[in-house]
Each structure stands twice: as C-alpha cells, then as structure tokens.
PDB file of C-alpha atoms in Angstrom:
ATOM      1  CA  UNK A  19      81.424  62.022  32.841  1.00 37.00           C
ATOM      2  CA  UNK A  20      84.596  62.132  30.761  1.00 38.00           C
ATOM      3  CA  UNK A  21      85.852  59.329  28.629  1.00 43.00           C
ATOM      4  CA  UNK A  22      88.577  58.649  31.162  1.00 49.00           C
ATOM      5  CA  UNK A  23      85.746  57.679  33.881  1.00 74.00           C
ATOM      6  CA  UNK A  24      84.347  54.896  31.745  1.00 88.00           C
ATOM      7  CA  UNK A  25      84.702  51.651  33.841  1.00 95.00           C
ATOM      8  CA  UNK A  26      84.677  49.370  30.620  1.00 97.00           C
ATOM      9  CA  UNK A  27      86.758  50.041  27.569  1.00 97.00           C
ATOM     10  CA  UNK A  28      85.254  52.573  25.346  1.00 97.00           C
ATOM     11  CA  UNK A  29      86.123  51.203  21.911  1.00 97.00           C
ATOM     12  CA  UNK A  30      86.538  53.070  18.618  1.00 96.00           C
ATOM     13  CA  UNK A  31      86.184  51.448  15.138  1.00 96.00           C
ATOM     14  CA  UNK A  32      90.032  50.757  15.235  1.00 97.00           C
ATOM     15  CA  UNK A  33      90.046  49.147  18.758  1.00 97.00           C
ATOM     16  CA  UNK A  34      86.793  47.206  18.610  1.00 97.00           C
ATOM     17  CA  UNK A  35      87.085  43.419  18.550  1.00 97.00           C
ATOM     18  CA  UNK A  36      86.803  42.217  14.911  1.00 98.00           C
ATOM     19  CA  UNK A  37      83.400  40.673  15.476  1.00 98.00           C
ATOM     20  CA  UNK A  38      82.105  44.025  16.696  1.00 98.00           C
ATOM     21  CA  UNK A  39      83.504  46.198  13.808  1.00 97.00           C
ATOM     22  CA  UNK A  40      80.664  45.622  11.307  1.00 97.00           C
ATOM     23  CA  UNK A  41      78.217  46.735  13.917  1.00 96.00           C
ATOM     24  CA  UNK A  42      80.399  49.679  14.934  1.00 97.00           C
ATOM     25  CA  UNK A  43      80.644  50.791  11.258  1.00 97.00           C
ATOM     26  CA  UNK A  44      76.891  50.546  10.897  1.00 94.00           C
ATOM     27  CA  UNK A  45      76.364  52.706  14.054  1.00 95.00           C
ATOM     28  CA  UNK A  46      78.682  55.363  12.769  1.00 97.00           C
ATOM     29  CA  UNK A  47      76.981  55.363   9.325  1.00 96.00           C
ATOM     30  CA  UNK A  48      73.553  55.700  10.996  1.00 93.00           C
ATOM     31  CA  UNK A  49      74.490  58.341  13.553  1.00 93.00           C
ATOM     32  CA  UNK A  50      77.298  60.367  12.018  1.00 95.00           C
ATOM     33  CA  UNK A  51      79.386  59.601  15.154  1.00 97.00           C
ATOM     34  CA  UNK A  52      79.986  56.569  17.371  1.00 97.00           C
ATOM     35  CA  UNK A  53      77.520  56.579  20.315  1.00 97.00           C
ATOM     36  CA  UNK A  54      79.546  55.651  23.390  1.00 97.00           C
ATOM     37  CA  UNK A  55      77.049  53.022  24.232  1.00 98.00           C
ATOM     38  CA  UNK A  56      77.996  51.167  21.022  1.00 98.00           C
ATOM     39  CA  UNK A  57      81.776  51.724  22.020  1.00 98.00           C
ATOM     40  CA  UNK A  58      81.073  50.001  25.292  1.00 98.00           C
ATOM     41  CA  UNK A  59      78.961  47.167  23.843  1.00 98.00           C
ATOM     42  CA  UNK A  60      81.675  46.427  21.451  1.00 98.00           C
ATOM     43  CA  UNK A  61      83.475  44.774  24.294  1.00 98.00           C
ATOM     44  CA  UNK A  62      80.895  41.869  23.861  1.00 98.00           C
ATOM     45  CA  UNK A  63      80.095  41.371  20.186  1.00 98.00           C
ATOM     46  CA  UNK A  64      77.028  39.184  21.094  1.00 97.00           C
ATOM     47  CA  UNK A  65      75.717  42.040  23.471  1.00 98.00           C
ATOM     48  CA  UNK A  66      76.202  44.547  20.610  1.00 97.00           C
ATOM     49  CA  UNK A  67      74.476  42.298  17.997  1.00 97.00           C
ATOM     50  CA  UNK A  68      71.577  41.714  20.550  1.00 97.00           C
ATOM     51  CA  UNK A  69      71.229  45.422  21.074  1.00 97.00           C
ATOM     52  CA  UNK A  70      71.094  46.207  17.387  1.00 96.00           C
ATOM     53  CA  UNK A  71      68.860  43.216  16.625  1.00 96.00           C
ATOM     54  CA  UNK A  72      66.281  43.889  19.326  1.00 97.00           C
ATOM     55  CA  UNK A  73      66.410  47.597  18.397  1.00 97.00           C
ATOM     56  CA  UNK A  74      65.526  46.773  14.797  1.00 96.00           C
ATOM     57  CA  UNK A  75      62.719  44.498  15.953  1.00 98.00           C
ATOM     58  CA  UNK A  76      61.467  47.144  18.304  1.00 98.00           C
ATOM     59  CA  UNK A  77      61.415  49.643  15.382  1.00 97.00           C
ATOM     60  CA  UNK A  78      58.884  47.365  13.644  1.00 98.00           C
ATOM     61  CA  UNK A  79      56.421  47.444  16.548  1.00 98.00           C
ATOM     62  CA  UNK A  80      52.947  48.665  16.002  1.00 98.00           C
ATOM     63  CA  UNK A  81      53.572  51.445  18.556  1.00 98.00           C
ATOM     64  CA  UNK A  82      54.478  54.802  16.942  1.00 98.00           C
ATOM     65  CA  UNK A  83      58.052  56.017  17.014  1.00 98.00           C
ATOM     66  CA  UNK A  84      57.106  58.594  19.646  1.00 98.00           C
ATOM     67  CA  UNK A  85      55.260  55.928  21.775  1.00 98.00           C
ATOM     68  CA  UNK A  86      58.398  53.674  21.574  1.00 98.00           C
ATOM     69  CA  UNK A  87      60.520  56.659  22.642  1.00 98.00           C
ATOM     70  CA  UNK A  88      58.248  57.386  25.574  1.00 98.00           C
ATOM     71  CA  UNK A  89      58.963  53.787  26.767  1.00 98.00           C
ATOM     72  CA  UNK A  90      62.722  54.316  26.339  1.00 98.00           C
ATOM     73  CA  UNK A  91      62.745  57.773  28.012  1.00 98.00           C
ATOM     74  CA  UNK A  92      60.502  56.500  30.936  1.00 98.00           C
ATOM     75  CA  UNK A  93      62.718  53.335  31.503  1.00 98.00           C
ATOM     76  CA  UNK A  94      66.046  55.367  31.350  1.00 98.00           C
ATOM     77  CA  UNK A  95      64.529  57.886  33.818  1.00 98.00           C
ATOM     78  CA  UNK A  96      63.589  55.137  36.206  1.00 98.00           C
ATOM     79  CA  UNK A  97      66.764  53.327  35.762  1.00 98.00           C
ATOM     80  CA  UNK A  98      68.881  56.482  36.103  1.00 97.00           C
ATOM     81  CA  UNK A  99      70.489  56.364  32.741  1.00 98.00           C
ATOM     82  CA  UNK A 100      71.137  60.041  31.553  1.00 97.00           C
ATOM     83  CA  UNK A 101      72.927  58.685  28.353  1.00 97.00           C
ATOM     84  CA  UNK A 102      69.786  56.977  27.140  1.00 98.00           C
ATOM     85  CA  UNK A 103      67.551  59.849  28.301  1.00 98.00           C
ATOM     86  CA  UNK A 104      69.658  62.199  26.142  1.00 98.00           C
ATOM     87  CA  UNK A 105      69.775  59.700  23.171  1.00 97.00           C
ATOM     88  CA  UNK A 106      66.071  59.213  23.078  1.00 98.00           C
ATOM     89  CA  UNK A 107      65.203  62.657  23.806  1.00 98.00           C
ATOM     90  CA  UNK A 108      67.279  63.581  20.698  1.00 97.00           C
ATOM     91  CA  UNK A 109      65.393  61.002  18.661  1.00 97.00           C
ATOM     92  CA  UNK A 110      62.006  62.339  19.999  1.00 98.00           C
ATOM     93  CA  UNK A 111      62.735  65.882  18.983  1.00 98.00           C
ATOM     94  CA  UNK A 112      64.603  65.235  15.672  1.00 96.00           C
ATOM     95  CA  UNK A 113      62.928  62.150  14.190  1.00 96.00           C
ATOM     96  CA  UNK A 114      59.553  61.982  16.022  1.00 97.00           C
ATOM     97  CA  UNK A 115      58.954  65.722  15.738  1.00 96.00           C
ATOM     98  CA  UNK A 116      58.037  66.127  19.335  1.00 96.00           C
ATOM     99  CA  UNK A 117      57.982  69.302  21.193  1.00 97.00           C
ATOM    100  CA  UNK A 118      60.585  70.274  23.820  1.00 98.00           C
ATOM    101  CA  UNK A 119      57.688  70.588  26.439  1.00 98.00           C
ATOM    102  CA  UNK A 120      56.642  66.995  26.010  1.00 98.00           C
ATOM    103  CA  UNK A 121      60.335  65.688  26.068  1.00 98.00           C
ATOM    104  CA  UNK A 122      61.010  67.735  29.237  1.00 98.00           C
ATOM    105  CA  UNK A 123      57.879  66.342  30.947  1.00 98.00           C
ATOM    106  CA  UNK A 124      58.991  62.749  30.004  1.00 98.00           C
ATOM    107  CA  UNK A 125      62.487  63.410  31.316  1.00 98.00           C
ATOM    108  CA  UNK A 126      61.045  64.291  34.578  1.00 98.00           C
ATOM    109  CA  UNK A 127      58.164  61.745  34.881  1.00 97.00           C
ATOM    110  CA  UNK A 128      55.526  64.508  34.653  1.00 98.00           C
ATOM    111  CA  UNK A 129      52.352  64.409  32.565  1.00 98.00           C
ATOM    112  CA  UNK A 130      52.804  65.576  28.981  1.00 97.00           C
ATOM    113  CA  UNK A 131      49.280  66.588  28.419  1.00 96.00           C
ATOM    114  CA  UNK A 132      48.956  64.049  25.548  1.00 97.00           C
ATOM    115  CA  UNK A 133      46.593  61.386  26.999  1.00 98.00           C
ATOM    116  CA  UNK A 134      48.062  58.512  24.737  1.00 98.00           C
ATOM    117  CA  UNK A 135      51.652  59.300  25.497  1.00 98.00           C
ATOM    118  CA  UNK A 136      50.800  59.612  29.241  1.00 98.00           C
ATOM    119  CA  UNK A 137      49.098  56.174  29.143  1.00 98.00           C
ATOM    120  CA  UNK A 138      52.259  54.648  27.477  1.00 98.00           C
ATOM    121  CA  UNK A 139      54.414  56.255  30.203  1.00 98.00           C
ATOM    122  CA  UNK A 140      52.210  55.224  33.058  1.00 98.00           C
ATOM    123  CA  UNK A 141      52.001  51.687  31.841  1.00 98.00           C
ATOM    124  CA  UNK A 142      55.763  51.388  31.254  1.00 98.00           C
ATOM    125  CA  UNK A 143      56.301  52.795  34.766  1.00 98.00           C
ATOM    126  CA  UNK A 144      53.845  50.160  36.175  1.00 98.00           C
ATOM    127  CA  UNK A 145      55.496  47.367  34.180  1.00 98.00           C
ATOM    128  CA  UNK A 146      58.969  48.309  35.616  1.00 98.00           C
ATOM    129  CA  UNK A 147      57.841  48.965  39.161  1.00 98.00           C
ATOM    130  CA  UNK A 148      55.969  45.524  39.283  1.00 98.00           C
ATOM    131  CA  UNK A 149      58.443  43.609  36.976  1.00 97.00           C
ATOM    132  CA  UNK A 150      55.504  42.956  34.766  1.00 97.00           C
ATOM    133  CA  UNK A 151      52.984  42.080  37.452  1.00 98.00           C
ATOM    134  CA  UNK A 152      50.829  45.178  36.770  1.00 98.00           C
ATOM    135  CA  UNK A 153      47.590  45.460  38.458  1.00 97.00           C
ATOM    136  CA  UNK A 154      44.229  45.151  36.690  1.00 98.00           C
ATOM    137  CA  UNK A 155      43.601  48.945  36.930  1.00 97.00           C
ATOM    138  CA  UNK A 156      47.004  49.898  35.333  1.00 98.00           C
ATOM    139  CA  UNK A 157      46.258  47.384  32.498  1.00 98.00           C
ATOM    140  CA  UNK A 158      42.848  48.573  31.927  1.00 98.00           C
ATOM    141  CA  UNK A 159      43.892  52.123  31.961  1.00 98.00           C
ATOM    142  CA  UNK A 160      46.278  51.333  29.097  1.00 98.00           C
ATOM    143  CA  UNK A 161      43.666  49.457  27.187  1.00 98.00           C
ATOM    144  CA  UNK A 162      41.032  52.275  27.813  1.00 98.00           C
ATOM    145  CA  UNK A 163      43.611  54.710  26.172  1.00 98.00           C
ATOM    146  CA  UNK A 164      43.175  52.780  22.942  1.00 98.00           C
ATOM    147  CA  UNK A 165      45.935  50.305  23.160  1.00 98.00           C
ATOM    148  CA  UNK A 166      45.688  46.556  22.881  1.00 98.00           C
ATOM    149  CA  UNK A 167      47.294  43.179  24.086  1.00 98.00           C
ATOM    150  CA  UNK A 168      49.909  43.370  21.356  1.00 98.00           C
ATOM    151  CA  UNK A 169      50.964  46.849  22.332  1.00 98.00           C
ATOM    152  CA  UNK A 170      51.044  45.898  26.080  1.00 98.00           C
ATOM    153  CA  UNK A 171      53.734  43.342  25.052  1.00 98.00           C
ATOM    154  CA  UNK A 172      55.586  45.753  22.786  1.00 98.00           C
ATOM    155  CA  UNK A 173      55.906  47.995  25.857  1.00 98.00           C
ATOM    156  CA  UNK A 174      57.571  45.025  27.487  1.00 98.00           C
ATOM    157  CA  UNK A 175      59.808  44.531  24.479  1.00 98.00           C
ATOM    158  CA  UNK A 176      60.815  48.184  24.678  1.00 98.00           C
ATOM    159  CA  UNK A 177      61.592  47.873  28.309  1.00 98.00           C
ATOM    160  CA  UNK A 178      63.816  44.802  27.618  1.00 98.00           C
ATOM    161  CA  UNK A 179      65.757  46.943  25.077  1.00 98.00           C
ATOM    162  CA  UNK A 180      65.995  49.829  27.452  1.00 98.00           C
ATOM    163  CA  UNK A 181      67.204  47.519  30.329  1.00 98.00           C
ATOM    164  CA  UNK A 182      70.036  46.217  28.210  1.00 98.00           C
ATOM    165  CA  UNK A 183      71.224  49.713  27.344  1.00 98.00           C
ATOM    166  CA  UNK A 184      70.419  51.429  30.720  1.00 98.00           C
ATOM    167  CA  UNK A 185      72.257  48.665  32.758  1.00 98.00           C
ATOM    168  CA  UNK A 186      75.200  48.597  30.393  1.00 98.00           C
ATOM    169  CA  UNK A 187      75.627  52.312  30.713  1.00 98.00           C
ATOM    170  CA  UNK A 188      75.275  52.032  34.545  1.00 97.00           C
ATOM    171  CA  UNK A 189      77.870  49.252  34.703  1.00 97.00           C
ATOM    172  CA  UNK A 190      80.317  51.047  32.502  1.00 97.00           C
ATOM    173  CA  UNK A 191      79.726  54.582  33.601  1.00 96.00           C
ATOM    174  CA  UNK A 192      79.457  55.532  29.901  1.00 97.00           C
ATOM    175  CA  UNK A 193      80.137  59.120  29.271  1.00 97.00           C
ATOM    176  CA  UNK A 194      77.478  61.083  27.251  1.00 97.00           C
ATOM    177  CA  UNK A 195      78.778  61.944  23.740  1.00 97.00           C
ATOM    178  CA  UNK A 196      79.144  65.739  23.128  1.00 97.00           C
ATOM    179  CA  UNK A 197      76.455  65.300  20.297  1.00 97.00           C
ATOM    180  CA  UNK A 198      74.010  64.230  22.908  1.00 97.00           C
ATOM    181  CA  UNK A 199      74.631  66.517  25.841  1.00 97.00           C
ATOM    182  CA  UNK A 200      72.117  69.205  24.440  1.00 97.00           C
ATOM    183  CA  UNK A 201      69.456  66.606  25.099  1.00 98.00           C
ATOM    184  CA  UNK A 202      70.188  65.820  28.757  1.00 97.00           C
ATOM    185  CA  UNK A 203      67.612  66.555  31.414  1.00 96.00           C
ATOM    186  CA  UNK A 204      67.856  70.211  32.206  1.00 94.00           C
ATOM    187  CA  UNK A 205      69.221  71.086  28.780  1.00 96.00           C
ATOM    188  CA  UNK A 206      66.247  70.574  26.640  1.00 93.00           C
TER     189      UNK A 206
END
C-alpha cells in the first residue's frame, strides 16, 4: 500500500496531536524512523500510549524475545497483518538473532524445527482460534514443551498486544514502511 491509501491519517511528528508527540518522538528515537503504525495510532493518544505501555510490559515477560516474537508473528499471520509480520520478522532477525528459515516458517504457519518455538506458535494459534478456550490437549502440549501457567498467560498478553496493532493496521490500511518491506512474507 502507498501512504495515500491509508484510511486513517498517517501522522508525522509535526502533524501528530500534542498528546501523541512525546510517544512519536520516542518511537523515532527507538527505530530511526517513524513506523507507520505509530503514525496511525497517534490519532488516538490513549491508544498510542496503551500500545507503548503494553509493549513495554510484554517486553518484561518471562518468555524470551524470540518466543514473544513467535506470538506476534503468529497473531499477525492469523489476523492478516503484513505490517506486523514484517515488523516482527525484522525484530526476530535483527534483535533475536533468528535464522531466515525459522522466520519464513513462522510467516507461513509452518513448523520451524525448533520444538519450543513450535509449541509457542501452536499454543498462540489455539488461543486465537478458540478465543482462549483452548482444549486440554493444546494446553498440556504447551506445558509438556517446558512452559508454565505464567507463560500461558504471557502468550495471552502478547496476543492482546498483537490484536491492538493488527486490528489498527487493518482498520487503517496502514502502508508498510520502506524500512520494513524486506521483511514481508516472500521477501525474507
């Protein structure tokens, strides 16, 4: 999508509402560019604050960075959000040190060959598909992979964060930043 196709205003630092500007500045400082998701969320300062706050909380979860990214990529794939697939694929490759093969598998909902990551992806898929009412087998498979009750709830936390972002991007038709296009499905 091009920027002209965004349904909601895609703010810059200069056009963002005053209440959103400190968050926009922080996003630019953290990323080196303004992710279009932030430009869209700037329309609603409380939504932008919620996204950044929950993202920070999710970052303190006991799940590893890569396990958290598995949740994000899985949710984005299921929700049809290429923007978030690209963004979280970039994090997986650049910050979590993951291999392109594993990221590609996650982008397409295929097994990665890593039993723990596959368990996280399967559990996140089950949580989304059942709106949390996962069957005993899906839960026991997650526990058998070495996870615990806390981490099951952390998967739900990650899905809640993903849902805010994925649904925002779907509502807005958020274009993927040029910095993220190399991480889109089919490009990795």
